[in-house]
Structure formats: C-alpha cells, structure tokens
CSV table of C-alpha atoms in Angstrom, one decimal:
chain,number,residue,atom,x,y,z
A,1,MET,CA,-14.2,29.6,-6.6
A,2,LYS,CA,-15.2,26.5,-9.4
A,3,PRO,CA,-13.0,23.6,-9.8
A,4,GLY,CA,-10.0,24.5,-12.0
A,5,SER,CA,-11.4,27.8,-12.5
A,6,ASP,CA,-10.0,30.6,-14.9
A,7,THR,CA,-7.0,28.3,-17.0
A,8,GLN,CA,-7.8,24.6,-16.1
A,9,ILE,CA,-4.9,22.3,-17.3
A,10,PRO,CA,-6.3,19.4,-19.6
A,11,GLU,CA,-2.9,17.5,-18.9
A,12,PHE,CA,-0.2,17.3,-16.7
A,13,LEU,CA,3.7,15.7,-17.2
A,14,LEU,CA,4.9,13.1,-15.8
A,15,LEU,CA,8.8,13.2,-15.7
A,16,GLY,CA,9.4,9.8,-14.2
A,17,LEU,CA,12.2,8.4,-12.7
A,18,SER,CA,15.1,9.6,-15.4
A,19,GLU,CA,14.9,11.6,-19.0
A,20,GLU,CA,17.9,9.7,-20.0
A,21,PRO,CA,17.0,7.9,-23.5
A,22,GLU,CA,19.2,5.3,-22.7
A,23,LEU,CA,17.4,4.4,-19.4
A,24,GLN,CA,14.1,3.7,-20.5
A,25,PRO,CA,14.6,0.3,-22.0
A,26,LEU,CA,16.2,-0.8,-18.8
A,27,ILE,CA,13.6,1.1,-16.1
A,28,PHE,CA,10.6,-0.6,-18.5
A,29,GLY,CA,11.5,-4.2,-18.0
A,30,LEU,CA,12.2,-3.8,-14.3
A,31,PHE,CA,8.7,-1.9,-14.1
A,32,LEU,CA,7.3,-4.4,-16.3
A,33,SER,CA,8.7,-7.7,-14.5
A,34,MET,CA,8.0,-6.3,-10.9
A,35,TYR,CA,4.7,-5.6,-11.9
A,36,LEU,CA,4.1,-8.8,-13.6
A,37,ILE,CA,5.7,-10.5,-10.1
A,38,THR,CA,3.6,-8.4,-8.1
A,39,VAL,CA,0.5,-9.3,-9.8
A,40,PHE,CA,1.3,-13.2,-10.4
A,41,GLY,CA,2.7,-13.9,-6.9
A,42,ASN,CA,-0.9,-11.7,-5.2
A,43,LEU,CA,-3.1,-13.8,-7.2
A,44,LEU,CA,-1.3,-17.1,-6.2
A,45,ILE,CA,-1.8,-16.3,-2.3
A,46,THR,CA,-5.7,-15.0,-2.8
A,47,LEU,CA,-6.2,-18.4,-5.0
A,48,ALA,CA,-4.3,-20.4,-2.2
A,49,VAL,CA,-6.3,-18.6,0.3
A,50,SER,CA,-9.9,-19.1,-1.2
A,51,SER,CA,-9.2,-22.5,-2.6
A,52,ASP,CA,-8.2,-24.0,0.5
A,53,SER,CA,-10.9,-24.8,3.5
A,54,HIS,CA,-7.7,-24.8,6.0
A,55,LEU,CA,-7.0,-21.4,5.6
A,56,HIS,CA,-10.1,-19.8,6.2
A,57,THR,CA,-9.1,-18.7,9.3
A,58,PRO,CA,-8.7,-14.4,10.2
A,59,MET,CA,-5.2,-14.7,9.8
A,60,TYR,CA,-5.3,-15.8,6.1
A,61,PHE,CA,-8.7,-13.8,5.7
A,62,PHE,CA,-7.0,-10.9,6.1
A,63,LEU,CA,-3.8,-11.9,4.3
A,64,ALA,CA,-6.2,-12.5,1.1
A,65,ASN,CA,-7.7,-9.0,1.3
A,66,LEU,CA,-4.2,-7.2,1.4
A,67,SER,CA,-2.8,-9.3,-1.7
A,68,SER,CA,-5.9,-8.2,-3.5
A,69,VAL,CA,-5.5,-4.8,-2.3
A,70,ASP,CA,-1.7,-4.7,-3.5
A,71,ILE,CA,-2.6,-5.9,-7.2
A,72,CYS,CA,-5.3,-2.9,-7.1
A,73,PHE,CA,-2.4,-0.4,-5.4
A,74,THR,CA,0.1,-1.3,-7.9
A,75,SER,CA,-1.9,-1.5,-10.7
A,76,THR,CA,-2.9,2.0,-10.1
A,77,THR,CA,0.4,3.4,-11.1
A,78,ASN,CA,2.4,0.9,-12.9
A,79,PRO,CA,0.5,0.6,-16.0
A,80,LYS,CA,0.2,4.5,-16.7
A,81,THR,CA,4.0,4.4,-16.1
A,82,LEU,CA,4.8,1.3,-18.5
A,83,GLN,CA,2.4,2.9,-21.1
A,84,ASN,CA,4.2,6.5,-20.9
A,85,ILE,CA,7.9,4.8,-21.2
A,86,GLN,CA,6.9,2.4,-24.1
A,87,THR,CA,5.1,5.5,-26.0
A,88,GLN,CA,7.9,8.0,-25.1
A,89,SER,CA,5.0,10.0,-23.8
A,90,LYS,CA,4.7,11.9,-20.4
A,91,VAL,CA,1.2,13.1,-20.8
A,92,ILE,CA,-1.3,12.3,-18.3
A,93,THR,CA,-4.6,14.1,-18.6
A,94,TYR,CA,-6.4,16.6,-15.9
A,95,ASP,CA,-9.1,13.9,-15.3
A,96,ASP,CA,-6.9,10.9,-15.2
A,97,CYS,CA,-4.2,12.6,-12.8
A,98,ILE,CA,-7.2,13.0,-10.3
A,99,THR,CA,-8.4,9.8,-10.3
A,100,GLU,CA,-5.0,8.1,-10.2
A,101,ILE,CA,-4.8,10.3,-6.5
A,102,TYR,CA,-8.0,8.8,-5.6
A,103,PHE,CA,-7.2,5.2,-6.1
A,104,PHE,CA,-3.8,5.7,-4.7
A,105,LEU,CA,-4.8,7.2,-1.5
A,106,LEU,CA,-7.5,4.5,-1.6
A,107,PHE,CA,-5.4,1.2,-1.7
A,108,ALA,CA,-2.7,2.5,-0.1
A,109,GLY,CA,-5.1,3.7,3.0
A,110,MET,CA,-6.1,-0.3,2.9
A,111,ASP,CA,-2.7,-1.1,3.0
A,112,ASP,CA,-2.2,0.9,6.3
A,113,PHE,CA,-5.7,-0.4,8.0
A,114,LEU,CA,-5.2,-3.8,6.7
A,115,LEU,CA,-1.6,-3.7,8.2
A,116,ALA,CA,-3.1,-3.1,11.6
A,117,VAL,CA,-6.2,-5.4,11.3
A,118,MET,CA,-3.4,-8.4,11.0
A,119,THR,CA,-1.3,-6.7,13.9
A,120,TYR,CA,-4.8,-6.7,16.3
A,121,ASP,CA,-5.3,-10.5,15.0
A,122,HIS,CA,-2.2,-11.8,16.2
A,123,PHE,CA,-2.2,-9.7,19.3
A,124,VAL,CA,-5.7,-11.6,20.6
A,125,ALA,CA,-4.3,-15.0,18.9
A,126,ILE,CA,-0.9,-14.6,21.6
A,127,ARG,CA,-2.5,-12.6,24.4
A,128,HIS,CA,-6.0,-14.5,24.3
A,129,PRO,CA,-5.6,-17.6,22.9
A,130,LEU,CA,-8.5,-19.3,23.9
A,131,HIS,CA,-11.0,-17.0,23.1
A,132,HIS,CA,-9.4,-16.2,19.9
A,133,THR,CA,-12.1,-17.5,17.6
A,134,VAL,CA,-14.6,-16.1,19.5
A,135,ILE,CA,-13.1,-12.6,19.2
A,136,MET,CA,-12.0,-12.9,15.5
A,137,ASN,CA,-15.3,-14.3,14.6
A,138,PRO,CA,-16.3,-14.2,10.9
A,139,CYS,CA,-18.3,-11.2,10.9
A,140,PHE,CA,-16.2,-9.4,13.3
A,141,CYS,CA,-13.6,-10.2,10.6
A,142,GLY,CA,-15.6,-8.5,7.9
A,143,LEU,CA,-16.7,-6.0,9.8
A,144,LEU,CA,-12.9,-4.8,10.4
A,145,VAL,CA,-12.2,-5.0,6.7
A,146,LEU,CA,-15.5,-2.8,5.4
A,147,VAL,CA,-14.8,0.0,8.2
A,148,SER,CA,-11.2,-0.1,6.4
A,149,TRP,CA,-12.5,0.2,3.1
A,150,MET,CA,-15.0,3.3,4.2
A,151,MET,CA,-12.7,5.1,5.8
A,152,SER,CA,-10.0,4.8,2.9
A,153,ALA,CA,-12.6,5.5,0.5
A,154,LEU,CA,-13.9,8.6,2.6
A,155,HIS,CA,-10.5,10.0,2.8
A,156,SER,CA,-9.7,9.4,-0.8
A,157,LEU,CA,-12.7,11.2,-1.9
A,158,LEU,CA,-11.8,14.2,0.4
A,159,GLU,CA,-8.5,14.5,-0.8
A,160,SER,CA,-9.5,14.0,-4.5
A,161,LEU,CA,-12.4,16.4,-4.2
A,162,MET,CA,-10.1,19.0,-2.6
A,163,VAL,CA,-7.3,18.6,-5.6
A,164,LEU,CA,-10.5,19.2,-8.2
A,165,TRP,CA,-10.8,22.7,-6.8
A,166,LEU,CA,-7.7,24.0,-7.1
A,167,SER,CA,-6.4,26.3,-9.9
A,168,PHE,CA,-3.6,25.6,-12.0
A,169,CYS,CA,-2.1,28.5,-13.9
A,170,ARG,CA,0.9,27.1,-15.8
A,171,GLN,CA,2.4,23.9,-16.9
A,172,VAL,CA,2.6,21.5,-14.4
A,173,GLU,CA,5.7,19.4,-14.8
A,174,ILE,CA,5.7,16.4,-11.9
A,175,SER,CA,8.9,15.3,-10.9
A,176,HIS,CA,7.6,11.7,-10.3
A,177,PHE,CA,6.1,8.7,-12.3
A,178,PHE,CA,2.5,9.3,-11.0
A,179,CYS,CA,0.4,11.8,-9.3
A,180,GLU,CA,1.8,12.1,-6.0
A,181,ILE,CA,-0.7,14.5,-4.2
A,182,ASN,CA,1.9,17.0,-2.5
A,183,GLN,CA,3.5,17.4,-5.8
A,184,VAL,CA,0.1,18.2,-7.6
A,185,VAL,CA,-1.0,20.6,-5.2
A,186,ARG,CA,2.8,22.3,-5.0
A,187,PHE,CA,1.6,23.4,-8.4
A,188,ALA,CA,-1.8,24.9,-7.9
A,189,CYS,CA,-1.7,28.8,-8.5
A,190,SER,CA,-5.0,29.4,-5.8
A,191,ASP,CA,-4.9,29.2,-1.9
A,192,THR,CA,-3.9,25.6,-0.7
A,193,PHE,CA,-4.1,26.3,2.9
A,194,LEU,CA,-6.8,23.7,3.3
A,195,ASN,CA,-5.5,21.1,1.3
A,196,ASP,CA,-2.2,21.3,3.6
A,197,ILE,CA,-4.2,21.2,6.6
A,198,VAL,CA,-5.9,18.1,5.6
A,199,MET,CA,-3.2,16.3,4.3
A,200,TYR,CA,-1.6,17.1,7.6
A,201,PHE,CA,-4.3,15.8,9.6
A,202,ALA,CA,-4.6,12.5,7.3
A,203,THR,CA,-1.1,11.7,8.0
A,204,VAL,CA,-1.4,12.0,11.7
A,205,LEU,CA,-4.8,10.5,12.0
A,206,LEU,CA,-5.0,7.7,8.9
A,207,GLY,CA,-1.5,7.1,9.1
A,208,GLY,CA,-0.4,7.7,12.8
A,209,SER,CA,-3.4,5.8,14.2
A,210,PRO,CA,-2.7,2.4,12.6
A,211,LEU,CA,1.2,2.9,13.2
A,212,ALA,CA,0.5,3.8,17.0
A,213,GLY,CA,-1.8,0.5,17.2
A,214,ILE,CA,0.6,-1.6,15.5
A,215,ILE,CA,3.5,-0.6,17.9
A,216,TYR,CA,1.2,-1.1,21.2
A,217,SER,CA,-0.2,-4.7,19.8
A,218,TYR,CA,3.6,-5.7,19.1
A,219,SER,CA,4.8,-4.6,22.8
A,220,LYS,CA,2.4,-6.7,24.2
A,221,ILE,CA,3.2,-9.3,21.9
A,222,VAL,CA,6.7,-9.6,22.9
A,223,SER,CA,6.4,-9.0,26.5
A,224,SER,CA,3.6,-12.4,26.3
A,225,ILE,CA,6.0,-14.1,24.5
A,226,VAL,CA,8.9,-12.9,26.7
A,227,GLY,CA,6.7,-14.6,29.4
A,228,ILE,CA,6.5,-18.4,27.5
A,229,SER,CA,8.5,-20.8,29.6
A,230,SER,CA,9.4,-23.0,27.1
A,231,ALA,CA,11.8,-21.9,23.8
A,232,GLN,CA,9.6,-24.1,21.6
A,233,GLY,CA,6.5,-21.6,22.7
A,234,LYS,CA,8.6,-18.9,22.1
A,235,TYR,CA,9.6,-19.8,18.4
A,236,LYS,CA,6.0,-20.9,17.9
A,237,ALA,CA,4.7,-17.4,19.0
A,238,PHE,CA,7.4,-15.4,17.5
A,239,SER,CA,7.1,-17.5,14.2
A,240,THR,CA,2.8,-16.6,14.0
A,241,CYS,CA,4.2,-12.6,13.8
A,242,ALA,CA,7.8,-12.9,12.0
A,243,SER,CA,6.3,-12.3,8.4
A,244,HIS,CA,3.9,-9.8,9.2
A,245,LEU,CA,6.6,-7.9,11.4
A,246,SER,CA,9.0,-7.9,8.5
A,247,VAL,CA,6.1,-7.0,5.9
A,248,VAL,CA,5.2,-3.8,8.6
A,249,SER,CA,9.1,-3.1,8.7
A,250,LEU,CA,9.4,-2.3,5.3
A,251,PHE,CA,5.8,-0.6,4.5
A,252,TYR,CA,6.5,1.6,7.0
A,253,CYS,CA,10.5,2.1,6.6
A,254,THR,CA,10.2,2.8,3.1
A,255,ILE,CA,7.4,5.4,3.5
A,256,LEU,CA,9.5,7.1,6.1
A,257,GLY,CA,12.5,7.0,3.5
A,258,VAL,CA,10.4,8.8,1.1
A,259,TYR,CA,9.3,11.9,3.5
A,260,LEU,CA,12.8,11.8,4.8
A,261,SER,CA,14.4,12.2,1.2
A,262,SER,CA,11.6,14.9,0.3
A,263,ALA,CA,12.1,16.7,3.0
A,264,ALA,CA,15.9,17.3,2.0
A,265,PRO,CA,16.5,20.0,-0.5
A,266,GLN,CA,16.4,19.3,-4.5
A,267,SER,CA,14.8,16.1,-3.5
A,268,SER,CA,12.0,15.4,-6.2
A,269,HIS,CA,14.1,13.2,-8.1
A,270,SER,CA,15.2,11.2,-5.0
A,271,GLY,CA,11.8,11.2,-3.7
A,272,ALA,CA,10.5,9.7,-6.9
A,273,VAL,CA,13.0,7.0,-6.9
A,274,ALA,CA,12.6,6.2,-3.2
A,275,SER,CA,8.6,6.0,-3.6
A,276,VAL,CA,9.0,2.9,-6.0
A,277,MET,CA,10.2,0.6,-3.0
A,278,TYR,CA,6.9,1.2,-1.1
A,279,THR,CA,4.4,1.4,-4.7
A,280,VAL,CA,6.5,-1.4,-6.6
A,281,VAL,CA,8.8,-3.2,-4.4
A,282,THR,CA,6.9,-3.5,-1.0
A,283,PRO,CA,4.3,-5.4,-3.2
A,284,MET,CA,6.2,-7.2,-4.9
A,285,LEU,CA,7.7,-8.9,-1.7
A,286,ASN,CA,4.7,-9.5,0.0
A,287,PRO,CA,4.0,-13.0,-1.2
A,288,PHE,CA,7.5,-13.9,-0.6
A,289,ILE,CA,7.7,-12.9,2.7
A,290,TYR,CA,4.5,-14.2,3.4
A,291,SER,CA,5.0,-17.7,1.6
A,292,LEU,CA,8.3,-18.2,2.2
A,293,ARG,CA,8.3,-19.7,6.1
A,294,ASN,CA,4.7,-20.7,5.9
A,295,ARG,CA,3.6,-24.5,5.3
A,296,ASP,CA,0.0,-24.0,5.1
A,297,ILE,CA,0.4,-21.7,2.0
A,298,LYS,CA,3.2,-23.7,0.3
A,299,ARG,CA,0.9,-27.0,0.6
A,300,ALA,CA,-2.0,-24.9,-0.9
A,301,LEU,CA,0.4,-23.4,-3.9
A,302,LYS,CA,1.3,-26.8,-4.7
A,303,ARG,CA,-2.3,-28.1,-4.9
A,304,ILE,CA,-3.0,-25.1,-7.2
A,305,VAL,CA,0.2,-25.5,-9.7
A,306,GLY,CA,-0.4,-29.6,-9.4
A,307,ILE,CA,2.9,-30.1,-7.6
A,308,PRO,CA,1.8,-33.5,-5.5
A,309,VAL,CA,1.8,-32.6,-1.5
A,310,THR,CA,3.3,-35.2,0.6
C-alpha cells in the first residue's frame, strides 16, 4: 500500500481547546504569554550556562540542553496554534501535520532522555562524589546527549513514516490543538495494527525505561542522603536534587494525567486541555524551578542583564 493511497486528505482540521468564539482572545493571550515566557526563560538559562565558566559542569551542561530542547518542543506546536486562533482557521495541511508529529515526538523524547541523564548525574554526584568528575567527563556527557538525540530521532522517524503509510478516507477533525499521533492514527481507514504495536512498545521502552532508571537512581540517592550523619550534609545533598526532582515529577505527572484523562469516555476535549500542562506549562515552569533556589544561576543571570553581582 502506498502512503496516503486511494484518497489522500490534503489537510486536517485542528478543533483546538474550545470552539466558543468569545474564548478565542483569552486562549490566544494565554498561549502567547506562556510561549514568550517559555522562550525567554529557557533562552536566559542557556545563555547563562554558556557565558559563565563556573557553570561549565555536567549538571549545567545537561540543563542548558534541556532548556534548548524545551524551546524547540514548545515551538513545535504553539506558533501554529496561535496562527490558527488569530486567523480563525482550523486547517493544518497533511504534510505539516506529519512534520509536527515528527518534531513533537523528537523533542518530547529528548526531554524524557535528558531528565533521565540528569538524574544519573545526580546519582553519581551523591553516590560517588570523589569520582564524579572522572565518570561524568565532557566526552561521556557529550556521548549521552548524542545517544539521546539518535534514539529520539530514530523513534520519531519510525512513527512518522508509519503514519505516512496510512490512508484517510474521510474528513479528519482532530479534537486537539496539535497533531497528536494517537488521534491522527485513530482516523485512518487502513489497518493501524502495526502503528498501535509500535506506539505501545515505544511507550514501554522509550518512556518506561528512563522512568525506571529515574526511580532506581532516586531510591539510591535517598538511601545515601539518609546515611549522611550531619543535618547540613543532608540539606546540601537534598538541595542538589530538589529542583530536578520537581521537574521530573511535574513532567511525568502531567503526562500520566493526560493518559488517564484520554482513557475516560468522551475525553478528547479533556485530553487536549490536559496536554497543555506538559506541552506548554511544564517547559514554561522549568527555568523558574531551576533558578529560584540556585545561586549560581542567579549570579549568571544578573551578569547577563547587567545587574551588579555582590
């Protein structure tokens, strides 16, 4: 079967979060403000890490990569959503939809892998502090990021190509503000068995494996912190992980909420609303979470904006 055989749909319709005309200005304002805050906040984090030599460590190297990926992740869906609201159009072309699926899966996978890699860095720093700089050397850190990119790219390419081979026989109205792959596949009139299998195994392997690694690493980290005799040492070790643990919890809890809401009947609209949390809100909050209690980041940000550092 050829991709899009028989009757190829030239464009899909994204129904968005609401079809009420009076709510569109509010939704546009919220999305635009959150998008600008996300881009500006994560860009500041990236510039702070790259411009301050004191932040050239594994933890901040991974943080800069995460911030860059979050900018790309939110830029995959938000500009098209804002354009559709502004022009009062719900149309996204077939090619644009497939492209959006590819980049959404690419950057979502990178978020997942980078959070796991950052957890491993914390694990090494707390469990093997004397060997941390040797284990997490620049070459190894770069290799971890490179492997994450390769795995995410291969996964997103496979999923996108499999969607390309599907046929669509009727008008496709997606109850979402972006081309969410599960909903797109649901509208196919050709057999989606292989797509369902691939999506299932990808969720288990590429989603479950990093999560399992994170849970295992934090179980060891907690046992190490409990074993520290001084209260100051426990506080310092906990402070090292607190921000990252908050981001991990926010990322996975929001994704879990999306899947639980999508499992309920009549849930397309609620699933779209829940998706806002991990596609828009989480990338927006990450810079605040990582910088609020981090003196090094605060000092670097002050230097960037020209505020004297005491």
